[in-house]
Short mmCIF file of C-alpha atoms in Angstrom, two decimals:
data_model
loop_
_atom_site.label_atom_id
_atom_site.label_comp_id
_atom_site.label_asym_id
_atom_site.label_seq_id
_atom_site.Cartn_x
_atom_site.Cartn_y
_atom_site.Cartn_z
CA MET Q 588 -20.65 -98.54 -20.23
CA ARG Q 589 -23.26 -99.72 -22.76
CA ASN Q 590 -25.69 -97.29 -24.29
CA PRO Q 591 -29.03 -97.52 -22.37
CA ARG Q 592 -30.90 -97.35 -25.65
CA HIS Q 593 -28.89 -100.32 -26.89
CA LEU Q 594 -29.73 -102.24 -23.71
CA LEU Q 595 -33.40 -101.37 -24.14
CA ALA Q 596 -33.29 -102.64 -27.71
CA LEU Q 597 -31.70 -105.90 -26.56
CA VAL Q 598 -34.44 -106.36 -23.97
CA PHE Q 599 -37.10 -105.63 -26.58
CA PHE Q 600 -35.73 -108.08 -29.14
CA ALA Q 601 -35.19 -110.75 -26.49
CA ALA Q 602 -38.79 -110.36 -25.35
CA ALA Q 603 -39.98 -110.55 -28.95
CA ALA Q 604 -37.95 -113.73 -29.49
CA VAL Q 605 -39.41 -115.34 -26.37
CA SER Q 606 -42.90 -114.32 -27.45
CA ALA Q 607 -42.37 -115.86 -30.90
CA ALA Q 608 -40.99 -119.05 -29.39
CA GLU Q 609 -44.01 -119.37 -27.12
CA ARG Q 610 -46.54 -118.92 -29.90
CA PRO Q 611 -47.88 -122.38 -30.75
CA ASN Q 612 -47.19 -123.89 -34.13
CA VAL Q 613 -50.00 -125.56 -36.05
CA LEU Q 614 -49.72 -128.84 -37.93
CA PHE Q 615 -52.97 -129.35 -39.83
CA ILE Q 616 -53.40 -132.79 -41.43
CA ALA Q 617 -56.27 -133.21 -43.91
CA VAL Q 618 -57.18 -136.66 -45.21
CA ASP Q 619 -59.36 -137.10 -48.29
CA ASP Q 620 -62.42 -139.39 -48.12
CA LEU Q 621 -61.55 -140.66 -44.63
CA ARG Q 622 -64.58 -141.74 -42.65
CA PRO Q 623 -64.10 -142.60 -38.94
CA GLU Q 624 -62.87 -146.06 -39.98
CA LEU Q 625 -60.01 -146.14 -37.50
CA GLY Q 626 -59.06 -148.23 -34.52
CA THR Q 627 -59.60 -145.33 -32.15
CA TYR Q 628 -63.17 -144.93 -33.44
CA GLY Q 629 -64.03 -148.57 -32.80
CA ALA Q 630 -63.15 -150.11 -36.18
CA GLY Q 631 -61.10 -152.83 -34.55
CA TYR Q 632 -60.10 -154.47 -37.81
CA ILE Q 633 -58.34 -151.33 -39.09
CA LYS Q 634 -54.65 -151.03 -38.34
CA SER Q 635 -54.09 -147.35 -37.57
CA PRO Q 636 -51.65 -147.29 -34.63
CA HIS Q 637 -50.23 -143.82 -35.26
CA ILE Q 638 -53.55 -142.01 -35.57
CA ASP Q 639 -54.81 -144.01 -32.60
CA ARG Q 640 -51.79 -142.80 -30.62
CA LEU Q 641 -52.52 -139.21 -31.63
CA ALA Q 642 -56.08 -139.63 -30.38
CA ALA Q 643 -54.80 -141.10 -27.12
CA THR Q 644 -52.78 -137.93 -26.48
CA GLY Q 645 -55.34 -135.41 -27.74
CA VAL Q 646 -59.12 -135.01 -27.82
CA ARG Q 647 -61.05 -137.29 -30.17
CA PHE Q 648 -64.36 -135.85 -31.35
CA ASP Q 649 -66.88 -138.65 -31.81
CA ARG Q 650 -69.61 -136.61 -33.51
CA ALA Q 651 -67.90 -134.26 -35.93
CA TYR Q 652 -69.66 -133.34 -39.18
CA VAL Q 653 -68.81 -131.58 -42.43
CA GLN Q 654 -71.01 -128.97 -44.03
CA TYR Q 655 -70.83 -130.34 -47.60
CA PRO Q 656 -69.95 -133.97 -48.32
CA ILE Q 657 -67.56 -133.51 -51.24
CA CYS Q 658 -63.99 -132.25 -51.30
CA GLY Q 659 -64.01 -128.69 -52.64
CA PRO Q 660 -66.93 -127.12 -50.79
CA SER Q 661 -66.11 -129.00 -47.58
CA ARG Q 662 -62.55 -127.69 -47.54
CA ALA Q 663 -63.58 -124.17 -48.52
CA SER Q 664 -66.13 -124.12 -45.71
CA MET Q 665 -63.68 -125.40 -43.09
CA LEU Q 666 -60.84 -123.09 -44.18
CA THR Q 667 -63.05 -119.99 -44.18
CA GLY Q 668 -65.23 -120.83 -41.18
CA LEU Q 669 -68.32 -120.11 -43.29
CA ARG Q 670 -71.21 -122.31 -44.36
CA PRO Q 671 -71.47 -123.26 -48.04
CA GLY Q 672 -74.56 -121.10 -48.47
CA THR Q 673 -72.68 -118.06 -47.21
CA LEU Q 674 -69.82 -118.87 -49.58
CA LYS Q 675 -72.30 -119.43 -52.45
CA ILE Q 676 -70.50 -122.65 -53.35
CA GLU Q 677 -72.36 -125.48 -55.07
CA HIS Q 678 -69.83 -127.35 -57.20
CA ILE Q 679 -66.54 -129.04 -56.50
CA ASP Q 680 -64.63 -126.59 -58.70
CA THR Q 681 -66.19 -123.31 -57.54
CA PHE Q 682 -63.42 -121.09 -56.17
CA PHE Q 683 -64.50 -119.24 -53.03
CA ARG Q 684 -62.52 -116.13 -54.09
CA ASP Q 685 -64.92 -115.80 -57.02
CA THR Q 686 -67.93 -115.67 -54.69
CA VAL Q 687 -66.60 -114.10 -51.47
CA PRO Q 688 -63.36 -112.42 -52.61
CA GLU Q 689 -62.49 -110.61 -49.36
CA VAL Q 690 -62.81 -113.57 -47.00
CA VAL Q 691 -59.82 -114.22 -44.72
CA THR Q 692 -58.93 -117.90 -44.70
CA LEU Q 693 -57.59 -119.80 -41.70
CA PRO Q 694 -53.96 -119.92 -42.90
CA GLN Q 695 -54.29 -116.33 -44.11
CA LEU Q 696 -55.16 -115.21 -40.57
CA PHE Q 697 -52.03 -116.90 -39.25
CA LYS Q 698 -49.96 -115.37 -42.05
CA GLN Q 699 -51.29 -111.90 -41.22
CA HIS Q 700 -50.10 -112.33 -37.64
CA GLY Q 701 -46.53 -113.30 -38.31
CA TYR Q 702 -46.75 -117.03 -38.89
CA TYR Q 703 -44.90 -118.72 -41.71
CA THR Q 704 -47.64 -120.58 -43.56
CA SER Q 705 -46.84 -123.42 -45.91
CA TYR Q 706 -48.46 -126.56 -47.24
CA VAL Q 707 -47.81 -129.79 -49.04
CA GLY Q 708 -50.35 -132.06 -50.72
CA LYS Q 709 -54.07 -131.38 -50.90
CA VAL Q 710 -55.25 -128.78 -48.38
CA PHE Q 711 -57.53 -126.59 -50.48
CA HIS Q 712 -59.12 -128.46 -53.37
CA GLY Q 713 -57.46 -128.80 -56.76
CA LYS Q 714 -56.36 -125.50 -58.26
CA GLN Q 715 -58.11 -123.48 -55.54
CA THR Q 716 -54.88 -123.22 -53.57
CA ASP Q 717 -55.20 -119.49 -52.77
CA ASP Q 718 -51.42 -119.19 -52.82
CA ALA Q 719 -51.23 -115.39 -52.93
CA ASN Q 720 -53.39 -114.79 -49.87
CA SER Q 721 -53.10 -117.84 -47.63
CA TRP Q 722 -49.53 -119.05 -47.90
CA THR Q 723 -46.12 -117.54 -47.30
CA ARG Q 724 -44.85 -119.79 -50.06
CA LYS Q 725 -46.43 -121.99 -52.68
CA ARG Q 726 -46.73 -125.72 -52.22
CA VAL Q 727 -43.54 -127.71 -52.59
CA ALA Q 728 -44.19 -129.98 -55.56
CA THR Q 729 -43.87 -133.74 -55.39
CA ASP Q 730 -42.61 -135.99 -58.17
CA GLY Q 731 -45.00 -135.93 -61.11
CA ALA Q 732 -44.60 -139.67 -61.67
CA ALA Q 733 -46.13 -140.37 -58.28
CA GLY Q 734 -48.99 -138.02 -59.07
CA ALA Q 735 -50.10 -140.38 -61.82
CA SER Q 736 -51.63 -142.64 -59.10
CA TYR Q 737 -50.81 -145.96 -60.74
CA GLN Q 738 -47.42 -147.68 -60.62
CA LEU Q 739 -48.15 -150.97 -62.38
CA PRO Q 740 -47.68 -150.99 -66.18
CA ALA Q 741 -50.99 -152.81 -66.65
CA SER Q 742 -52.85 -150.07 -64.76
CA GLN Q 743 -51.07 -147.35 -66.69
CA ALA Q 744 -51.95 -149.04 -69.98
CA ILE Q 745 -55.65 -148.98 -69.08
CA VAL Q 746 -55.49 -145.26 -68.32
CA LYS Q 747 -53.66 -144.55 -71.58
CA GLN Q 748 -56.19 -146.49 -73.63
CA ARG Q 749 -59.10 -144.70 -72.00
CA ARG Q 750 -57.40 -141.35 -72.52
CA ASP Q 751 -56.81 -142.12 -76.19
CA ASP Q 752 -60.43 -143.22 -76.59
CA ALA Q 753 -61.72 -140.01 -75.00
CA LEU Q 754 -59.50 -137.83 -77.18
CA ALA Q 755 -60.62 -139.63 -80.31
CA LYS Q 756 -64.30 -139.40 -79.41
CA TYR Q 757 -64.63 -136.02 -77.71
CA GLY Q 758 -61.44 -134.12 -78.54
CA SER Q 759 -60.65 -133.68 -74.85
CA VAL Q 760 -60.20 -135.79 -71.74
CA GLN Q 761 -62.89 -134.59 -69.37
CA VAL Q 762 -62.84 -135.39 -65.67
CA GLY Q 763 -63.45 -139.08 -65.07
CA LEU Q 764 -63.10 -140.26 -68.66
CA ALA Q 765 -59.59 -141.66 -68.21
CA SER Q 766 -59.85 -143.53 -64.91
CA GLY Q 767 -58.06 -146.81 -64.30
CA PRO Q 768 -58.58 -149.71 -61.87
CA ALA Q 769 -60.46 -149.11 -58.63
CA TRP Q 770 -57.47 -150.37 -56.65
CA GLU Q 771 -53.79 -151.20 -56.97
CA GLY Q 772 -51.21 -152.57 -54.55
CA ALA Q 773 -47.81 -152.40 -56.23
CA ASP Q 774 -44.75 -153.77 -54.44
CA ARG Q 775 -43.14 -150.36 -54.25
CA PRO Q 776 -41.75 -148.13 -51.48
CA ASP Q 777 -44.10 -145.65 -49.83
CA ASN Q 778 -42.80 -142.69 -51.80
CA ALA Q 779 -43.49 -144.33 -55.13
CA TYR Q 780 -47.03 -143.13 -54.45
CA VAL Q 781 -47.77 -139.44 -54.03
CA ASP Q 782 -48.85 -139.63 -50.38
CA GLY Q 783 -45.49 -141.12 -49.42
CA GLN Q 784 -43.81 -138.19 -51.15
CA THR Q 785 -46.13 -135.80 -49.36
CA ALA Q 786 -44.87 -137.20 -46.06
CA ASP Q 787 -41.26 -136.81 -47.26
CA VAL Q 788 -41.82 -133.15 -48.06
CA ALA Q 789 -43.74 -132.56 -44.82
CA VAL Q 790 -40.85 -133.98 -42.78
CA ALA Q 791 -38.41 -131.73 -44.65
CA ALA Q 792 -40.71 -128.74 -44.09
CA LEU Q 793 -40.81 -129.34 -40.34
CA ARG Q 794 -37.01 -129.31 -40.24
CA GLU Q 795 -36.94 -126.06 -42.18
CA LEU Q 796 -39.68 -124.38 -40.13
CA LYS Q 797 -38.65 -125.59 -36.68
CA GLY Q 798 -37.76 -122.05 -35.59
CA GLY Q 799 -41.47 -121.21 -35.77
CA PRO Q 800 -44.02 -120.00 -35.44
CA PHE Q 801 -45.50 -121.90 -38.38
CA PHE Q 802 -48.78 -123.12 -39.79
CA LEU Q 803 -48.10 -126.22 -41.88
CA GLY Q 804 -50.92 -127.84 -43.84
CA VAL Q 805 -50.42 -131.44 -44.95
CA GLY Q 806 -53.01 -133.01 -47.24
CA PHE Q 807 -53.19 -136.71 -48.08
CA ILE Q 808 -55.18 -137.96 -51.06
CA ARG Q 809 -55.89 -141.54 -50.03
CA PRO Q 810 -58.21 -143.19 -49.23
CA HIS Q 811 -59.77 -141.35 -52.19
CA LEU Q 812 -60.37 -143.49 -55.28
CA PRO Q 813 -58.43 -145.10 -56.80
CA PHE Q 814 -57.45 -147.07 -53.72
CA VAL Q 815 -53.72 -147.28 -54.41
CA ALA Q 816 -51.07 -148.09 -51.81
CA PRO Q 817 -47.90 -150.16 -51.52
CA LYS Q 818 -48.48 -153.91 -51.36
CA LYS Q 819 -47.26 -154.19 -47.77
CA TYR Q 820 -50.35 -152.35 -46.57
CA PHE Q 821 -52.64 -154.73 -48.45
CA ASP Q 822 -50.72 -157.56 -46.79
CA LEU Q 823 -51.82 -156.32 -43.37
CA TYR Q 824 -55.31 -157.67 -44.01
CA ASP Q 825 -57.03 -160.91 -44.89
CA PRO Q 826 -59.93 -159.78 -47.09
CA ALA Q 827 -61.96 -162.84 -46.11
CA THR Q 828 -62.15 -161.52 -42.55
CA LEU Q 829 -63.15 -157.95 -43.36
CA PRO Q 830 -66.69 -156.92 -42.40
CA LEU Q 831 -69.20 -155.91 -45.05
CA SER Q 832 -71.63 -153.08 -44.39
CA ALA Q 833 -74.18 -153.81 -41.69
CA ALA Q 834 -76.73 -151.69 -43.58
CA PRO Q 835 -76.31 -152.53 -47.29
CA GLU Q 836 -79.86 -151.66 -48.41
CA PRO Q 837 -81.37 -148.22 -49.04
CA PRO Q 838 -83.26 -146.93 -46.00
CA LYS Q 839 -86.87 -148.07 -46.00
CA GLY Q 840 -89.14 -145.25 -47.06
CA ALA Q 841 -86.28 -143.01 -48.18
CA PRO Q 842 -86.68 -140.86 -51.32
CA SER Q 843 -84.58 -141.94 -54.27
CA ILE Q 844 -83.18 -138.44 -54.72
CA ALA Q 845 -81.18 -138.89 -51.50
CA ARG Q 846 -78.93 -141.64 -52.82
CA HIS Q 847 -76.89 -142.26 -55.95
CA SER Q 848 -75.63 -145.10 -58.12
CA SER Q 849 -71.98 -144.88 -57.02
CA PHE Q 850 -71.08 -142.87 -60.12
CA GLU Q 851 -67.49 -142.19 -59.10
CA LEU Q 852 -66.77 -145.88 -58.56
CA ARG Q 853 -68.39 -146.88 -61.87
CA THR Q 854 -65.77 -144.96 -63.83
CA ARG Q 855 -63.09 -147.40 -62.60
CA THR Q 856 -62.29 -150.78 -64.05
CA GLY Q 857 -62.69 -154.01 -62.13
CA VAL Q 858 -66.14 -153.13 -60.75
CA PRO Q 859 -69.68 -153.60 -62.13
CA THR Q 860 -70.78 -150.73 -64.36
CA ALA Q 861 -74.32 -150.95 -62.95
CA GLY Q 862 -76.33 -152.83 -60.36
CA PRO Q 863 -75.25 -154.21 -56.99
CA VAL Q 864 -71.61 -154.78 -56.13
CA ASP Q 865 -71.25 -158.46 -55.27
CA ALA Q 866 -69.80 -159.62 -51.94
CA ALA Q 867 -66.44 -160.67 -53.39
CA THR Q 868 -65.86 -157.30 -55.07
CA SER Q 869 -67.14 -155.52 -51.97
CA ARG Q 870 -64.51 -157.25 -49.87
CA GLN Q 871 -61.81 -156.31 -52.36
CA LEU Q 872 -62.90 -152.68 -52.24
CA ILE Q 873 -63.02 -152.66 -48.43
CA HIS Q 874 -59.63 -154.40 -48.38
CA ALA Q 875 -58.18 -151.70 -50.62
CA TYR Q 876 -59.78 -148.89 -48.59
CA ALA Q 877 -58.35 -150.38 -45.38
CA ALA Q 878 -54.91 -150.68 -46.99
CA CYS Q 879 -55.04 -147.01 -47.96
CA VAL Q 880 -56.04 -146.01 -44.43
CA SER Q 881 -53.06 -147.93 -43.03
CA PHE Q 882 -50.81 -146.36 -45.68
CA ILE Q 883 -51.88 -142.87 -44.63
CA ASP Q 884 -51.60 -143.81 -40.97
CA ALA Q 885 -47.95 -144.73 -41.54
CA GLN Q 886 -47.31 -141.35 -43.20
CA VAL Q 887 -48.97 -139.54 -40.30
CA GLY Q 888 -46.74 -141.55 -37.97
CA ARG Q 889 -43.61 -140.41 -39.82
CA ILE Q 890 -44.61 -136.76 -39.54
CA LEU Q 891 -45.49 -137.00 -35.84
CA ALA Q 892 -42.22 -138.82 -35.14
CA GLU Q 893 -40.32 -135.97 -36.78
CA LEU Q 894 -42.28 -133.46 -34.71
CA ASP Q 895 -41.11 -135.34 -31.60
CA ALA Q 896 -37.52 -135.63 -32.82
CA LEU Q 897 -37.33 -131.88 -33.40
CA GLY Q 898 -38.66 -131.16 -29.92
CA LEU Q 899 -41.72 -129.40 -31.33
CA SER Q 900 -44.54 -131.54 -29.95
CA ASP Q 901 -44.92 -129.57 -26.72
CA ASN Q 902 -45.53 -126.34 -28.63
CA THR Q 903 -47.46 -127.56 -31.67
CA ILE Q 904 -51.20 -127.88 -32.08
CA VAL Q 905 -51.93 -130.97 -34.19
CA VAL Q 906 -55.24 -131.41 -36.02
CA LEU Q 907 -56.27 -134.48 -38.01
CA TRP Q 908 -59.42 -133.92 -40.07
CA GLY Q 909 -61.30 -135.92 -42.71
CA ASP Q 910 -62.96 -133.84 -45.43
CA HIS Q 911 -66.17 -135.95 -45.50
CA GLY Q 912 -67.41 -139.49 -45.00
CA TRP Q 913 -67.57 -142.34 -47.49
CA HIS Q 914 -70.06 -145.17 -48.07
CA LEU Q 915 -68.45 -148.61 -48.19
CA GLY Q 916 -71.58 -150.27 -49.51
CA ASP Q 917 -73.72 -148.62 -46.83
CA HIS Q 918 -77.26 -148.01 -48.14
CA GLY Q 919 -76.12 -149.69 -51.36
CA ILE Q 920 -73.74 -146.79 -52.09
CA TRP Q 921 -70.01 -146.69 -52.79
CA GLY Q 922 -68.78 -143.14 -52.49
CA LYS Q 923 -69.30 -139.77 -50.84
CA ALA Q 924 -71.87 -137.11 -51.69
CA THR Q 925 -74.85 -137.88 -49.46
CA ASN Q 926 -76.48 -136.17 -46.49
CA TYR Q 927 -76.55 -139.41 -44.52
CA GLU Q 928 -74.55 -139.97 -41.34
CA ILE Q 929 -72.03 -142.07 -43.29
CA GLY Q 930 -71.54 -139.25 -45.78
CA THR Q 931 -71.19 -136.36 -43.32
CA ARG Q 932 -69.55 -137.73 -40.16
CA ILE Q 933 -65.76 -137.47 -40.03
CA PRO Q 934 -62.78 -138.22 -37.83
CA LEU Q 935 -61.53 -135.16 -35.96
CA ILE Q 936 -58.66 -135.18 -33.47
CA ILE Q 937 -57.15 -132.09 -31.86
CA ARG Q 938 -54.04 -132.26 -29.70
CA ALA Q 939 -53.33 -128.85 -28.21
CA PRO Q 940 -50.57 -128.50 -25.62
CA GLY Q 941 -51.80 -127.90 -22.09
CA MET Q 942 -55.45 -128.77 -22.65
CA ALA Q 943 -56.97 -130.56 -19.65
CA GLY Q 944 -59.10 -132.72 -21.92
CA ASN Q 945 -56.19 -134.38 -23.71
CA THR Q 946 -56.37 -138.22 -23.73
CA ARG Q 947 -60.19 -138.15 -23.67
CA ALA Q 948 -63.07 -138.40 -26.15
CA ALA Q 949 -65.69 -135.69 -26.67
CA PRO Q 950 -69.27 -136.77 -27.45
CA ALA Q 951 -70.36 -133.21 -28.32
CA ILE Q 952 -71.75 -132.43 -31.76
CA VAL Q 953 -69.22 -130.27 -33.62
CA GLU Q 954 -68.79 -129.03 -37.20
CA SER Q 955 -65.87 -128.43 -39.53
CA ILE Q 956 -66.49 -124.69 -39.40
CA ASP Q 957 -65.66 -124.82 -35.67
CA LEU Q 958 -61.98 -125.43 -36.42
CA TYR Q 959 -61.24 -121.87 -37.56
CA PRO Q 960 -62.35 -120.08 -34.36
CA THR Q 961 -60.80 -122.86 -32.27
CA LEU Q 962 -57.33 -122.58 -33.79
CA ALA Q 963 -57.50 -118.79 -33.70
CA ALA Q 964 -58.32 -118.94 -29.98
CA LEU Q 965 -55.57 -121.45 -29.24
CA ALA Q 966 -53.05 -119.14 -30.91
CA SER Q 967 -54.54 -116.00 -29.29
CA LEU Q 968 -55.35 -114.52 -32.70
CA PRO Q 969 -58.37 -112.25 -33.31
CA ALA Q 970 -60.94 -114.26 -35.24
CA PRO Q 971 -62.98 -112.49 -37.95
CA ALA Q 972 -66.39 -111.46 -36.67
CA ALA Q 973 -68.21 -113.14 -39.56
CA LEU Q 974 -67.16 -116.70 -38.64
CA GLU Q 975 -70.10 -119.08 -38.34
CA GLY Q 976 -68.41 -121.75 -36.24
CA GLN Q 977 -68.01 -122.20 -32.50
CA ASN Q 978 -64.81 -122.08 -30.46
CA LEU Q 979 -64.11 -125.62 -29.20
CA VAL Q 980 -61.50 -124.67 -26.59
CA PRO Q 981 -63.98 -125.18 -23.72
CA ILE Q 982 -64.50 -128.75 -24.97
CA LEU Q 983 -60.74 -129.26 -25.27
CA GLN Q 984 -60.55 -128.30 -21.62
CA ASN Q 985 -63.55 -130.40 -20.59
CA PRO Q 986 -64.71 -132.96 -23.18
CA THR Q 987 -67.86 -133.79 -21.20
CA ILE Q 988 -69.60 -130.48 -21.88
CA ALA Q 989 -72.48 -130.52 -24.31
CA GLY Q 990 -71.37 -128.15 -27.04
CA LYS Q 991 -73.84 -127.14 -29.76
CA ASN Q 992 -77.27 -128.69 -30.29
CA PHE Q 993 -77.00 -129.52 -33.98
CA ALA Q 994 -74.85 -129.81 -37.10
CA PHE Q 995 -75.92 -128.78 -40.59
CA SER Q 996 -75.01 -130.23 -43.97
CA GLU Q 997 -76.30 -129.79 -47.49
CA PHE Q 998 -75.98 -131.40 -50.90
CA PRO Q 999 -77.85 -131.16 -54.22
CA ALA Q 1000 -79.73 -134.13 -55.71
CA PRO Q 1001 -77.23 -137.02 -55.37
CA ALA Q 1002 -79.34 -139.20 -57.67
CA LEU Q 1003 -78.49 -136.93 -60.61
CA ARG Q 1004 -75.43 -134.93 -59.56
CA GLU Q 1005 -73.12 -137.06 -57.45
CA TRP Q 1006 -70.21 -136.59 -59.81
CA ALA Q 1007 -68.56 -133.37 -58.57
CA ALA Q 1008 -71.95 -132.07 -57.38
CA LYS Q 1009 -72.69 -130.53 -60.73
CA PRO Q 1010 -74.78 -131.62 -63.71
CA LEU Q 1011 -73.07 -134.43 -65.58
CA SER Q 1012 -71.50 -133.67 -68.93
CA ALA Q 1013 -72.94 -135.27 -72.04
CA ALA Q 1014 -69.71 -137.23 -72.43
CA MET Q 1015 -69.94 -138.65 -68.92
CA ARG Q 1016 -73.56 -139.61 -69.47
CA GLU Q 1017 -72.78 -141.31 -72.76
CA THR Q 1018 -69.60 -143.05 -71.63
CA PHE Q 1019 -70.56 -144.27 -68.18
CA PHE Q 1020 -73.83 -143.15 -66.68
CA GLY Q 1021 -76.57 -143.29 -69.29
CA PRO Q 1022 -78.37 -146.39 -67.94
CA LEU Q 1023 -77.76 -145.33 -64.33
CA ILE Q 1024 -79.30 -141.90 -64.93
CA ALA Q 1025 -82.21 -143.44 -66.86
CA ASP Q 1026 -82.98 -145.72 -63.92
CA ALA Q 1027 -82.72 -142.82 -61.47
CA GLU Q 1028 -85.02 -140.66 -63.56
CA ALA Q 1029 -87.57 -143.44 -63.87
CA GLU Q 1030 -87.66 -143.81 -60.10
CA LEU Q 1031 -87.91 -140.06 -59.55
CA ALA Q 1032 -90.76 -139.87 -62.05
CA ARG Q 1033 -92.62 -142.64 -60.23
CA GLU Q 1034 -92.20 -140.86 -56.90
CA HIS Q 1035 -92.98 -137.31 -58.02
CA GLY Q 1036 -95.22 -137.75 -61.04
CA PRO Q 1037 -95.74 -134.55 -63.05
CA ARG Q 1038 -93.60 -132.59 -60.57
CA TYR Q 1039 -90.53 -134.35 -61.90
CA ASP Q 1040 -88.48 -132.40 -64.41
CA ARG Q 1041 -84.80 -133.14 -65.01
CA LYS Q 1042 -83.70 -129.52 -65.21
CA THR Q 1043 -85.52 -128.63 -61.99
CA PHE Q 1044 -84.14 -131.58 -60.06
CA GLU Q 1045 -80.64 -131.26 -61.49
CA ASP Q 1046 -80.27 -127.49 -61.16
CA HIS Q 1047 -82.50 -126.45 -58.28
CA VAL Q 1048 -83.28 -129.28 -55.85
CA LYS Q 1049 -81.13 -129.55 -52.76
CA GLY Q 1050 -81.13 -131.52 -49.55
CA TYR Q 1051 -80.67 -129.61 -46.29
CA SER Q 1052 -79.90 -131.77 -43.28
CA ILE Q 1053 -79.80 -131.20 -39.54
CA ARG Q 1054 -78.25 -133.64 -37.06
CA THR Q 1055 -79.34 -133.22 -33.45
CA ASP Q 1056 -78.43 -135.35 -30.47
CA ARG Q 1057 -81.18 -137.83 -31.38
CA TYR Q 1058 -82.38 -137.18 -34.92
CA ARG Q 1059 -81.27 -136.52 -38.47
CA CYS Q 1060 -83.83 -134.66 -40.56
CA THR Q 1061 -83.32 -133.81 -44.24
CA LEU Q 1062 -85.55 -131.61 -46.38
CA TRP Q 1063 -85.42 -131.87 -50.16
CA VAL Q 1064 -86.58 -128.55 -51.56
CA ASP Q 1065 -86.67 -126.52 -54.74
CA ARG Q 1066 -84.31 -123.68 -53.80
CA ARG Q 1067 -86.32 -121.23 -55.89
CA ALA Q 1068 -89.25 -121.73 -53.50
CA PRO Q 1069 -87.71 -123.09 -50.29
CA ASP Q 1070 -90.75 -122.35 -48.13
CA ASP Q 1071 -93.09 -124.42 -50.29
CA GLU Q 1072 -93.92 -127.98 -49.31
CA PRO Q 1073 -90.72 -130.07 -49.52
CA LEU Q 1074 -90.38 -132.55 -52.37
CA ALA Q 1075 -89.37 -135.13 -49.77
CA VAL Q 1076 -88.53 -135.37 -46.07
CA GLU Q 1077 -86.32 -137.81 -44.21
CA LEU Q 1078 -86.19 -138.43 -40.45
CA TYR Q 1079 -83.98 -140.97 -38.69
CA ASP Q 1080 -84.00 -141.70 -34.97
CA HIS Q 1081 -80.42 -142.38 -33.87
CA GLU Q 1082 -81.60 -143.58 -30.49
CA THR Q 1083 -83.27 -146.62 -32.05
CA ASP Q 1084 -81.78 -146.67 -35.56
CA PRO Q 1085 -78.15 -145.47 -35.54
CA ARG Q 1086 -77.49 -146.82 -39.05
CA GLU Q 1087 -80.37 -144.82 -40.55
CA THR Q 1088 -82.21 -147.78 -42.03
CA ARG Q 1089 -85.82 -146.49 -41.65
CA ASN Q 1090 -87.17 -143.12 -42.71
CA ILE Q 1091 -89.87 -142.35 -40.14
CA ALA Q 1092 -90.78 -138.85 -41.33
CA ALA Q 1093 -94.26 -139.93 -42.43
CA GLN Q 1094 -95.20 -141.55 -39.13
CA PRO Q 1095 -98.00 -139.57 -37.41
CA GLU Q 1096 -96.20 -139.61 -34.07
CA GLN Q 1097 -93.26 -137.75 -35.65
CA VAL Q 1098 -95.25 -134.72 -36.85
CA ILE Q 1099 -94.05 -132.46 -34.05
CA VAL Q 1100 -90.41 -133.52 -34.44
CA VAL Q 1101 -90.46 -132.96 -38.21
CA ALA Q 1102 -92.17 -129.59 -37.82
CA LYS Q 1103 -89.62 -128.41 -35.26
CA LEU Q 1104 -86.59 -129.47 -37.29
CA THR Q 1105 -88.10 -128.15 -40.53
CA LYS Q 1106 -88.57 -124.76 -38.88
CA GLN Q 1107 -84.97 -124.71 -37.71
CA LEU Q 1108 -83.61 -125.66 -41.15
CA ARG Q 1109 -85.66 -122.95 -42.82
CA ARG Q 1110 -84.63 -120.37 -40.25
CA ASP Q 1111 -80.92 -121.12 -39.90
CA LEU Q 1112 -79.62 -122.88 -43.02
CA ILE Q 1113 -81.67 -122.54 -46.18
CA ILE Q 1114 -80.58 -119.53 -48.23
CA ARG Q 1115 -83.45 -117.80 -49.99
CA PRO Q 1116 -83.14 -116.46 -53.53
#
């Protein structure tokens, strides 16, 4: 007869194994610079069948917003569930561990509760990978040759020449000084480019981790500049048929501090160094952006197909998230880094097994910081008390419910600081942006008179934005005195002006609306010194 203690141990370990098998896996897909320019979001010209299929089997959030419209702070905010002000993050390269060292990140929470956490590609930003705390193992590296972005010899020669020039002139190659063409479509296989390799590694990781439970982060770089993808994805589109922006001019009555001169784009070759981008070049840029979206869609399709093949789909939560929006000529801007709807609204799709809302769209306003408490709840993990987001599981069960009343975002002085959200280096000013900055400063001086001072506007002025069901209101304030009269105010009525083409903040009939939203921003978002 078997030992009763042995039988008890067998029962215990069997129960533990069943419990582990039932714990849902998480596949978190982050896509850089992806606005909701997808078939499922109504962009009929975009070929994105795999992401569209994911949306058709999950919940698509139609009004999802980031808290900071550039890569680093946006990702840090989402992965900690905290607003940028709480994290004390202003620049793209500020590491959240330097400002809030004890914070528990989203993957760290899963790791603490027995999940194997791993990632490939860009999940956190740059070197802020947080390997020791968040991940069971470090990222599996892709081929360095693919990481160089460009595959064509002509493109590589441009980068080399610019690098040599920067070294000769400044003794170092600072960020942005050695950029190449704005786009490239080499006749190469998918994994000649880094995002194709990311998909290769992600597929291999799923096979390795299939025993679960796992949290796998997969981060794609495109459609970030440069817009590089295999030629076959460019061939999906006829650039002559692609739509240009329906709102190509700056909003009427908008302050100049709210927009920028497309600094990031201007560092690339093949585009004007200043002034408007002509229609022909605009179509080429939109063509290249669309090609990159289709390229990433194909990689997402490969990963989801592997999830199906391994029999993991029924027990895996899948999230697809864009880290911020991107202007494709909207408001005369090419790039990210604005508080406008185009800059802050993102695609967000959640497919969680067993949710009654799957296959439907949710019109509720949601924020990136809501993902942390949502995934914790779906996995039955105890969420940290300090989280500032909202659990979206009720919406996943019933996408018609209202959700929260507003979304917040913030960004400092795009007119002067778009590049990485920090003051531009002297080398960047001299090499690329001198005339652009001079024009911006002249306009700011005209608008603000003696109140304008470069150091103040560069170092201390910030835009705080609130998006409600009907309105977007943005206050531009000196953070040293946030309760003083704002330097500028923007108000857009999405009921009558969904593209934000007219700033109506100064209209007498909007006094009550502006006062109400100003009060809420000052109470709930603006951090006082």
